[in-house]
mmCIF file of C-alpha atoms in Angstrom:
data_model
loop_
_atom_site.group_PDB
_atom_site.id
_atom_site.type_symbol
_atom_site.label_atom_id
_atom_site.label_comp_id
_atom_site.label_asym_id
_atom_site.label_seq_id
_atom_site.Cartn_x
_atom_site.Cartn_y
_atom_site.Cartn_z
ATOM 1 C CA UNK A 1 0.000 0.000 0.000
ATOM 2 C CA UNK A 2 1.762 3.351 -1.033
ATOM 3 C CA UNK A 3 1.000 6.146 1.731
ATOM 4 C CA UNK A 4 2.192 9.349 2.986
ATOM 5 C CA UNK A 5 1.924 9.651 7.028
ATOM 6 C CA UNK A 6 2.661 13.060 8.837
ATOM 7 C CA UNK A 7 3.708 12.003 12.715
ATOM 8 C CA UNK A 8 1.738 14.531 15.648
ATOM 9 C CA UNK A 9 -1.138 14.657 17.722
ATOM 10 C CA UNK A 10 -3.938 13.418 18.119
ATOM 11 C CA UNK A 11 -7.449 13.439 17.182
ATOM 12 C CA UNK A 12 -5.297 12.536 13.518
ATOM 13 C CA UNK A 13 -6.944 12.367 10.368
ATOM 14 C CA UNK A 14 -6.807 9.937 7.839
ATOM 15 C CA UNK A 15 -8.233 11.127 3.588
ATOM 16 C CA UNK A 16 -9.602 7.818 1.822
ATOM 17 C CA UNK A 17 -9.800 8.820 -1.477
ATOM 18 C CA UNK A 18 -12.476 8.533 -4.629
ATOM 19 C CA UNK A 19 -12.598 5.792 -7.267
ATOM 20 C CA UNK A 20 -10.649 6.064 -9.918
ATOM 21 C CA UNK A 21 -8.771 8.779 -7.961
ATOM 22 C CA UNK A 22 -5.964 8.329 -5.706
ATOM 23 C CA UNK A 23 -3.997 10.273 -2.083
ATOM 24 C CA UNK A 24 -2.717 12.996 -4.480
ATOM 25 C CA UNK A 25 -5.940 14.943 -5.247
ATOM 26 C CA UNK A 26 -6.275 18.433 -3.898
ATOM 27 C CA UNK A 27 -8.805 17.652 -1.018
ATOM 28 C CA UNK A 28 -5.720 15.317 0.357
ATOM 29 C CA UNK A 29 -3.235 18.041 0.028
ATOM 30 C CA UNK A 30 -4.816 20.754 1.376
ATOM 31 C CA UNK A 31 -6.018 18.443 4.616
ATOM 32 C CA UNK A 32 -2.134 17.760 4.228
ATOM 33 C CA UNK A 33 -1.327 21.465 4.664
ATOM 34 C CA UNK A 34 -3.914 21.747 7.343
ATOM 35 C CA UNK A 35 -2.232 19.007 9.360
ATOM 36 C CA UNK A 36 0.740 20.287 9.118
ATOM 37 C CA UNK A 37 0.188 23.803 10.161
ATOM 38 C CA UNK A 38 -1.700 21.862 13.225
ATOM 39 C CA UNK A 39 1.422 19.645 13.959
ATOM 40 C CA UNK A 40 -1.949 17.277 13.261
ATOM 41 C CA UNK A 41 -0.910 13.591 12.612
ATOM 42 C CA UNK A 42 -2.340 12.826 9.057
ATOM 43 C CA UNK A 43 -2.228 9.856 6.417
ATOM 44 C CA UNK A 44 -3.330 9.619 3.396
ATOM 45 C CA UNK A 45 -2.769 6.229 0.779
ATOM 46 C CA UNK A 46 -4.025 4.722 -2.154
ATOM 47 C CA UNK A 47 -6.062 2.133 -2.337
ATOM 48 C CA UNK A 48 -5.562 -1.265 -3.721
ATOM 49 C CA UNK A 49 -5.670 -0.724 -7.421
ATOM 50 C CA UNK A 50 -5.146 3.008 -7.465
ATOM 51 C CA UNK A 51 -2.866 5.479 -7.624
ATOM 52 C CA UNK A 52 0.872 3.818 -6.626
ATOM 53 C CA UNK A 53 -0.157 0.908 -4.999
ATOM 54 C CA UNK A 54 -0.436 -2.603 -6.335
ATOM 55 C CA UNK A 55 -3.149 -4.401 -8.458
ATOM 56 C CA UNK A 56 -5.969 -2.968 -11.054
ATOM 57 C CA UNK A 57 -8.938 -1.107 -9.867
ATOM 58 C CA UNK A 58 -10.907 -3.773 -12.048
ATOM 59 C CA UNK A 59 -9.521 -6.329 -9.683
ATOM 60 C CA UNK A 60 -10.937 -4.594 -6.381
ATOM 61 C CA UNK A 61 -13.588 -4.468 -4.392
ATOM 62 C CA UNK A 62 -15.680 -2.466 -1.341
ATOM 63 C CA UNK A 63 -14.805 -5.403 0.822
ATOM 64 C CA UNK A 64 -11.253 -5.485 -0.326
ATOM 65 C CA UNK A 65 -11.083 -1.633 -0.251
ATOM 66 C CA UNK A 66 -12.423 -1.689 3.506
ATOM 67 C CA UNK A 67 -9.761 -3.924 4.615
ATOM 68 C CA UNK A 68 -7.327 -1.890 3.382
ATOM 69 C CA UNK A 69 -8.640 1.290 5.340
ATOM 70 C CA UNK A 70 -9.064 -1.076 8.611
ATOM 71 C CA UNK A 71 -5.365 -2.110 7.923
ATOM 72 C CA UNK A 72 -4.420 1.528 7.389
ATOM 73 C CA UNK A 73 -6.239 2.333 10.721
ATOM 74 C CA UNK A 74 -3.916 -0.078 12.590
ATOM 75 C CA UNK A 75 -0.838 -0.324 11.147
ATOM 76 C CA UNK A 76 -0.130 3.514 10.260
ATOM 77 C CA UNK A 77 -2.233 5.114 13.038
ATOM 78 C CA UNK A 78 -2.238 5.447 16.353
ATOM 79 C CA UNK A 79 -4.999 7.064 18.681
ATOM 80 C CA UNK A 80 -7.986 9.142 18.038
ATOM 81 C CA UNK A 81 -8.747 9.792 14.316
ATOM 82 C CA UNK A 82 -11.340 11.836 11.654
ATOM 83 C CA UNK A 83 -11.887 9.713 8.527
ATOM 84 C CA UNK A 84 -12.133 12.403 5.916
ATOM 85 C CA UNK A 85 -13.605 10.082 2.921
ATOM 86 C CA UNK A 86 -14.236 11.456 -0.723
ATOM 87 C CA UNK A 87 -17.479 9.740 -3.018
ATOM 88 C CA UNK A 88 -16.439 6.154 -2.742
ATOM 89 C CA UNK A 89 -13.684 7.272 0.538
ATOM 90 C CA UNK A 90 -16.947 8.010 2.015
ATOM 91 C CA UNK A 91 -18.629 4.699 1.854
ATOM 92 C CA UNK A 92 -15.030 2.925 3.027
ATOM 93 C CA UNK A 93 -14.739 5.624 5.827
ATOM 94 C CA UNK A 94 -18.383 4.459 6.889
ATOM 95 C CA UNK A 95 -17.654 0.376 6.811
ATOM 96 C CA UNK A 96 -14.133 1.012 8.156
ATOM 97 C CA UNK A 97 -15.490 3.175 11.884
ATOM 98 C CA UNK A 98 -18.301 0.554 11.854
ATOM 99 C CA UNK A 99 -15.462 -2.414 12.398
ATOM 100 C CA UNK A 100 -13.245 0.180 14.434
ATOM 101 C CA UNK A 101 -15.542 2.303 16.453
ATOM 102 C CA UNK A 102 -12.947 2.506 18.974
ATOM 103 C CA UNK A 103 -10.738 4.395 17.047
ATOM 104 C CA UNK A 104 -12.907 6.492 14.664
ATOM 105 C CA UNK A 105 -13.410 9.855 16.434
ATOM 106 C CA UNK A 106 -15.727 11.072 13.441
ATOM 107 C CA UNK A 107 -16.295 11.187 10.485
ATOM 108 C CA UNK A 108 -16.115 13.868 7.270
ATOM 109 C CA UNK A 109 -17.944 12.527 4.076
ATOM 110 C CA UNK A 110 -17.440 14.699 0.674
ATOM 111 C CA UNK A 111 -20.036 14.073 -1.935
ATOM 112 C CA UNK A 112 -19.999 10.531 0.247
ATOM 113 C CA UNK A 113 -21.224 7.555 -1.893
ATOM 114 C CA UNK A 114 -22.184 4.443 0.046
ATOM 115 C CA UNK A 115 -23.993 1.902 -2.103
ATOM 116 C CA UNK A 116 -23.621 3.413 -5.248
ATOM 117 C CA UNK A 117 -22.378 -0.099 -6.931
ATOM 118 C CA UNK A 118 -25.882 -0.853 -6.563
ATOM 119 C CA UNK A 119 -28.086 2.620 -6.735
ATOM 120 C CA UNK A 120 -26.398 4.573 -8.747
ATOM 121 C CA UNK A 121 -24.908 1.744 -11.090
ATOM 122 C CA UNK A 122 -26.635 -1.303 -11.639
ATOM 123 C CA UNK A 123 -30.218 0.569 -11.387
ATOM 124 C CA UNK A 124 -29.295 2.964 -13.815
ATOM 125 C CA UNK A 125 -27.908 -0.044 -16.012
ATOM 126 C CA UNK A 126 -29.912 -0.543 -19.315
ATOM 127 C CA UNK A 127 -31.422 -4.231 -19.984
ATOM 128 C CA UNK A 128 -28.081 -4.372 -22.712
ATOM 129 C CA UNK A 129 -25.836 -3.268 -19.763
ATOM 130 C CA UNK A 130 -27.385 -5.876 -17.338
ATOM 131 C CA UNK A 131 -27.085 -8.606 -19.793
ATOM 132 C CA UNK A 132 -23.410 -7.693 -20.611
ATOM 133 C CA UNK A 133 -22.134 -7.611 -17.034
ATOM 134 C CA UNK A 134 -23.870 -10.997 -16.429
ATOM 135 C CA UNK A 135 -23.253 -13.056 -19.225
ATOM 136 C CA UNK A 136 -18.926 -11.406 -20.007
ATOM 137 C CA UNK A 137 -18.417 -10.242 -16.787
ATOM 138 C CA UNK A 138 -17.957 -6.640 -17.040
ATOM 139 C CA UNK A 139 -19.652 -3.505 -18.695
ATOM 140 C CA UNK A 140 -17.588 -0.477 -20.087
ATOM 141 C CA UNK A 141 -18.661 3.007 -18.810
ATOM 142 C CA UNK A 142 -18.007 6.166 -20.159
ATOM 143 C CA UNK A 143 -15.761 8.101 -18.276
ATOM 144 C CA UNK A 144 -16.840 11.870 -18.207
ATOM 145 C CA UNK A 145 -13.489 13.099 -17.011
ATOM 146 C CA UNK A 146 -11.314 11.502 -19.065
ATOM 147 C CA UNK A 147 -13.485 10.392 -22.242
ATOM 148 C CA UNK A 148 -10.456 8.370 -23.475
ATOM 149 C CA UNK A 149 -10.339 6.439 -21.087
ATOM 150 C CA UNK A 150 -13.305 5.004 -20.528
ATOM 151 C CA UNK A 151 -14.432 2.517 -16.745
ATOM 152 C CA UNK A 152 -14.462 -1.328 -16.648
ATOM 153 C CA UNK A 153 -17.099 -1.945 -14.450
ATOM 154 C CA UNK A 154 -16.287 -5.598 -13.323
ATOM 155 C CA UNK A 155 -19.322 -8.272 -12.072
ATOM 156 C CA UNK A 156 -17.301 -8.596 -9.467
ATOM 157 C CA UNK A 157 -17.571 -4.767 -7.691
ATOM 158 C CA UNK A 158 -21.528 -5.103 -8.213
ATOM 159 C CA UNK A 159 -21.610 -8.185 -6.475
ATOM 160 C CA UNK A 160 -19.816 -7.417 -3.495
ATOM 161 C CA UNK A 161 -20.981 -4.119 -3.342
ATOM 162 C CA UNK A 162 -24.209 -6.076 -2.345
ATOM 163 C CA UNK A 163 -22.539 -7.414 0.773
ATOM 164 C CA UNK A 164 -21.782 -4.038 2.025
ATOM 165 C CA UNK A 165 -24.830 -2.280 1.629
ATOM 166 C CA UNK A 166 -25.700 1.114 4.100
ATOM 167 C CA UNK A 167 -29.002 2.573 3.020
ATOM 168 C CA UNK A 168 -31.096 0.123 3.891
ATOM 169 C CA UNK A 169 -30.608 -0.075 7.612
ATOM 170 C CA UNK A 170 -29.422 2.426 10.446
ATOM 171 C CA UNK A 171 -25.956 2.650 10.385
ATOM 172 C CA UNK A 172 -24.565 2.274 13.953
ATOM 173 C CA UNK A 173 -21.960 4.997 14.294
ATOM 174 C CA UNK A 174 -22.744 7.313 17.269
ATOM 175 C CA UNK A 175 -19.578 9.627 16.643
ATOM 176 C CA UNK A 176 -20.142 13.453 15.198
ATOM 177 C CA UNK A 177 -20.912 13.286 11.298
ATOM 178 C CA UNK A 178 -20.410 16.066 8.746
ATOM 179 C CA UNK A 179 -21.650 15.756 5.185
ATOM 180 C CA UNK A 180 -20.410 18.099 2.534
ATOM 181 C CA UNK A 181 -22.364 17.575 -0.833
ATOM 182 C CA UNK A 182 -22.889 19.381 -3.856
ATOM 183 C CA UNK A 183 -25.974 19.905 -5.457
ATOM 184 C CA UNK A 184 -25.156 20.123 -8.377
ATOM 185 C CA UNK A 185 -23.079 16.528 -8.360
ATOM 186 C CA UNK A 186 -23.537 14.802 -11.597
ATOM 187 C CA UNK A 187 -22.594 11.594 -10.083
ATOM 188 C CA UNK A 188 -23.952 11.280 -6.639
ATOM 189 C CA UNK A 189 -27.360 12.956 -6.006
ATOM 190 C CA UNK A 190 -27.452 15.463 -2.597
ATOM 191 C CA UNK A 191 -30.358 13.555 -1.802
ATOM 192 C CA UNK A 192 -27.646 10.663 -0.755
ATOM 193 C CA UNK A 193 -26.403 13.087 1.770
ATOM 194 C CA UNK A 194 -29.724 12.989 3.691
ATOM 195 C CA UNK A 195 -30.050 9.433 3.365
ATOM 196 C CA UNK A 196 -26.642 8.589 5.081
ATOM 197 C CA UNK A 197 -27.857 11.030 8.063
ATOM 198 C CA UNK A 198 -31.303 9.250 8.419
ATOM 199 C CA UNK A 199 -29.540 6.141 8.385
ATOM 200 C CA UNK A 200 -26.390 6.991 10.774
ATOM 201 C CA UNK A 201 -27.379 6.594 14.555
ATOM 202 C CA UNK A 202 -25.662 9.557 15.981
ATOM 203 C CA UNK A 203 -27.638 12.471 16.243
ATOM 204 C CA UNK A 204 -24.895 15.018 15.944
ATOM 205 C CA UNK A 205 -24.928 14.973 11.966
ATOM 206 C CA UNK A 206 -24.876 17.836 10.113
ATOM 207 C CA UNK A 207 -24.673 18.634 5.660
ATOM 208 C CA UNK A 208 -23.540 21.175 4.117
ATOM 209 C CA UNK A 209 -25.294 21.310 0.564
ATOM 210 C CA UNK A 210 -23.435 23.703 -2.201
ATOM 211 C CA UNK A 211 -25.846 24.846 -4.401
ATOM 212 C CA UNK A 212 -23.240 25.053 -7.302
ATOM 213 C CA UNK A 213 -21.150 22.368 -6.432
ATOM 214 C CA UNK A 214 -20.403 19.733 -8.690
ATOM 215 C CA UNK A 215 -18.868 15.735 -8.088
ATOM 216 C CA UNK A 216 -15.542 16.918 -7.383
ATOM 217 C CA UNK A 217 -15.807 20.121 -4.705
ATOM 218 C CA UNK A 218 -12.128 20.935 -5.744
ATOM 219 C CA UNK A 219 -12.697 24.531 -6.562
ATOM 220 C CA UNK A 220 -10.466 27.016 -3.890
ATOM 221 C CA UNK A 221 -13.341 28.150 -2.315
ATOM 222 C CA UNK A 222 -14.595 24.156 -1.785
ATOM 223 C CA UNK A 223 -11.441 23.192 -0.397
ATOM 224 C CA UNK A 224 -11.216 26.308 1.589
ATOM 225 C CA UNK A 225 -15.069 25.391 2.948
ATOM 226 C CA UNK A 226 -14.001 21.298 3.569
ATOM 227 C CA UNK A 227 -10.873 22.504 5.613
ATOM 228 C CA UNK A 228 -12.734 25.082 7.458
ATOM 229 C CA UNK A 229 -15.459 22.578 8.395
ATOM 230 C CA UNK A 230 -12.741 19.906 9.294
ATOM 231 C CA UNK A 231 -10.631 22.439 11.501
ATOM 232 C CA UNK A 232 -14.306 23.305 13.023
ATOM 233 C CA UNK A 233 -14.630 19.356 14.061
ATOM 234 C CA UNK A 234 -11.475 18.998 15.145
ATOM 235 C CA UNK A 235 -11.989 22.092 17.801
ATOM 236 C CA UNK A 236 -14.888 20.306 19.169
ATOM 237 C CA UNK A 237 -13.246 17.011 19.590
ATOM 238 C CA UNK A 238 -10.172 18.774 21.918
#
């Protein structure tokens, strides 16, 4: 696993990054810079198939990528954390505090995406797509960032998605919660923000919707907003 780790105190936070993305995406760097000013412990790494570290993406999974924050959690961390999770980071933050509640102090989710292998993929799937994915094993998706290079959606990442469904049940997480979203997201509806904080047990969950803001919330004054909100959380937590 290919990481970057900043040693110093604690609450810490740790970025899980997007699909498709990887640790070296502005909203990592600029919690970097935060953390740093802070003398803040902070860690950020790619997950298994992105970025620098080993494997395809085609090859992973939720399950696989939520062992891989859990192994993060205890093998580059120590103490108190914040999970700061971005689209798909925000579904792995989620399943990762669930099977380390002792260690997750709370949680940040940006344009958070649990369960979007099955809501936002495979329901929006045509018959054609659904046949495809069954009968060869993948589909290909256009990618609308980089229209050369186009997503192999494996069988594979729809079927374990299944096993690590959110939506449908209250998520037991009683730490504080703060869901940034843009309304404007092209890829995750803001109506997913609301359904994570109906879900999520704790009570102290608050969203930020921007009424402009698109998938990505990578724009100066977005990554100015997420570290203001983060530094906010991190006061209360002290």
């Amino acid at each position: 696993m290919a990481y970057q780790r900043l040693e110093g105190k604690t609450p810490g936070i740790v970025f899980l990054h997007g699909f498709h993305s990887d640790m070296e995406g502005t909203k990592a760097l600029a919690l970097e810079s935060l953390c740093r000013n802070q003398g803040r412990a902070f860690l950020r790494f790619d997950l298994f198939g992105h970025g620098k570290s080993s494997g395809r993406v085609e090859d992973g999974s939720v399950s696989r990528w939520a062992d891989d924050a859990v192994a993060a959690l205890d093998e580059l961390t120590q103490g108190p954390q914040v999970l700061v999770g971005s689209s798909l980071g925000g579904w792995i933050a989620l399943l990762a505090a669930l099977r380390r509640r002792d260690r997750v102090a709370a949680l940040v989710g940006i344009a958070a995406a649990p369960d979007f292998t099955e809501d936002l993929m495979w329901a929006e799937f045509t018959p054609e797509q659904r046949h495809d994915l069954l009968a060869q094993g993948y589909v290909i998706q256009p990618n609308c960032y980089e229209p050369e290079n186009p997503w192999t959606v494996p069988r594979l990442l729809i079927e374990d998605g299944r096993n690590n469904l959110l939506l449908r049940d209250t998520i037991n997480l009683f730490c504080p919660v703060r869901l940034i979203q843009g309304q404007k997201d092209a890829d995750v509806p803001w109506q997913t923000a609301v359904k994570i904080a109906d879900c999520l047990a704790s009570d102290d969950v608050e969203i930020t919707l921007i009424k402009d803001g698109d998938h990505r919330l990578s724009r100066d004054r977005d990554l100015a907003r997420m570290t203001r909100q983060v530094e906010i959380l991190m006061a209360g937590l002290a």
